[in-house]
Amino acid sequence: MCKHFFLLLSLIFFQVGFSQNYSVSGVVKNTEDNFPVLGANVSIENTSKGDVTDLDGAFSIQLKEGEYRLLISYLGFKEYAQKIKVDKDLSINILLEPESQSLEEVIITKTNDRLKLKKPQMSVNKITTKDIQNIPSVLGEADIIKAITLLPGVTNSSEGAGGFHVRGGAADQNLVLLDGASIYNDSHLFGIFSIMHPGAVKDLTLYKGGIPSKYGGRVSSVLEINQRKGNFDQLNIDGSIGLVSSKLLFEGPINKGKTSFLVAGRSSYAHLFLKLIDNPNSAYFYDINTKLSHIFDENNELEFSGYFGRDVFNINDSFKNTYGSSVAKIDWTHRFNENTNSKLSLGLSDYYFGLTLDFIGFNYNSGIRDYSLRYQLNSKLSDKIDLEYGVQSNYYSFNPGYIEPSNENSGIIKEQFTKKYAWQNAFYASAEQKFTEKLTVNYGLRLNLFSRLGQEEVNLYENGNPLVFNENLQIYEKAPIIGTENQSRSDFAKTFVNLEPRISIAYQLNEKSSVKASYQFINQYLHLISNTDAPTPLDIWAPSGKYIQPQQSHQYALGYFRKFEVFDLETEIFYKSIDNRLDYIDGADLIANDAIEQVLLSGRARAYGIEILLKKNVGRFTGWLAYTFSKSEQQTPGRTANEAGINNGNWYRTGWDKPHDISITGSYQWNSKWKSNANFVFQTGRPSTFPNAKYYFEGQTVPDYGPRNANRLPAYHRLDFSAIYTPKPEKTKGWQGEWVFSIYNVYNRRNAASINFGRNEDNGNIEAVRLSIFGIVPSAAYRFKF
């Protein structure tokens, strides 16, 4: 593998040469709020030279000496043109002005602003705050996680459940980043709402494949959420008042043009209505987003990002559940010159889960804490090569559970389950190289070193096997613990070293179409131990170590991209294989288990499919159609020929295998005051395991369940609708308001979240009972800003 690394460096520096080119660089912002413009097209007229602005609005182009015409375009803004004379390195700051358009020319972008035909990056979707707010949602609350499930290759776990699945992967195989810091639970109220205030989000990028080398640690996807910077020029306040929750956002300058702040808060209050009818139960959430930005000079900027969110449940004062995430992040961006910049980041991410059961008499809490350090550099080596490289370090602390009595008479014994620690380091480098006018390649490597650190007690088993197979009963059983080993936290109990190659290729067929291909190899060292298809707050994260191997994934993708006059077409096929995918044995006890290795088996998974995305970006009617056909399966064979494994060693569906997934999203601008949005979703029913027989034992009826996930719930489908009314659309200053009316599940489809089997109390027969979360849900909200 070292040969590959040196080959990469050789290719990079061979292309650098001794160019006499000059650098033309700059930052593109918009005049509305002075925010950087992401994805603006920067080109040099009558040449093939060009660039696309990054998250900071920055671009850089290498040109030989001469006179040129610089063009910058971005949907919804006036095209910018400027003559430039190049006889030295130039730095240009540009402000784009919004373009006033008639109704026939309204342009709305739902994913990527433009189809980047020449860019090798594929399997990527971008969504902005405006896109999210235009999508109807349950209870009128705009939701970033629900929005991405309308994209091809992405599906939800189930209605009213948290998490999402990408290309047949599990929910824990998604890396969710908030300004670069990891998020370990992405939902409020057990999945009804996502944890982010949508107004505080600038944009989000979902990588389903072709994941750049700077990301690692999850084998399915990366969801990068970026918070907005506060306005550097003026104070703005906006918010909304809804039926179950309200939001408020403040932003503005502390030192005009130099320092800005943003504070956004959100809270639900449906529980207050329960108190009006003397109901003591409550369920609510709240969260706060913050961002502080300071520009020292044109080469240095410092940012602080913060997030704090909590969910609280109370039932009759005997049950209390509190859980949530906290994030703190500091970023220092430094520009060395026109061609090289860097970012140094320090972060802390903390997830906490607390539970009090007074009727049993105990308090319980668990969680995970992640300290991170990253230093990244971006260099433009020539007009054909862009280089991205850096180092990353994460220190993890896992609390699998702490239990103590909540009163003197409970009989509960205080116990701290064994805490676990891990340290992960990574070095990465990638280059985007333009070989010809039509062929561009992005290639890179990531070197991972994951160390499981010492802990107070490590269980020891005979022959190092925590799980034994009873051949007489044909079941797996916990192996007896023959002793324990105490380790120092400074000990490196187990270290994994892996080199991960990544490559993406784009070949432009003509001015309107291109083909792309990608390959990625990724290791995942953290595992979410759960016996549900969707993540829950009670689930426990565990690191790889002596008894748990890291997951390893290979993914291949091939795509065709075409730009028509008013439509964009994206099609991709993919194949993904995953080794060391964990599954639990039948009858496993996962909650408060201090020896989790005793109920887990390692297997493999695979997923493959085709994705089609057709977008319309111009005219009164805009929207997209997304269709995915895919399969997601797992196989967990026995470790020896005598063992049964899971499902007798045969392939079985994963809990999120949904072969057909269709999403249709549309928006229509009726006039300057009224706009309507709608989306329709259809999914194949989620896999489940139903009993296929029954037998009687000592007078009791015992159901006999069939093969794992051999059955399915009924197909899921619904239609959502919303209308936005703006009383004074011409008003651009002072108080501006709009009404949002929405209906979730218009035709009141009672979709099955689960089907449970039990005895009918009246006739004694075994019956199936469907559980539905939502029927039709109308809502209204008032949004404002000033």
Coordinates of C-alpha atoms in Angstrom, one line a residue, residues 32 73 117 288 290 352 418 456 508 532 593 671 702:
E32 CA -28.2 40.7 0.7
S73 CA -22.8 33.4 -12.4
L117 CA -20.4 17.8 -15.4
I288 CA -29.9 26.3 20.9
T290 CA -24.8 29.6 18.2
Y352 CA -26.1 12.1 27.2
T418 CA -17.0 -0.6 32.6
E456 CA -10.5 -1.4 34.3
Q508 CA -17.3 14.8 -20.2
T532 CA -34.2 -2.2 16.5
N593 CA -25.3 -5.5 29.2
N671 CA -48.5 34.7 -8.1
V702 CA -46.3 -20.1 22.1

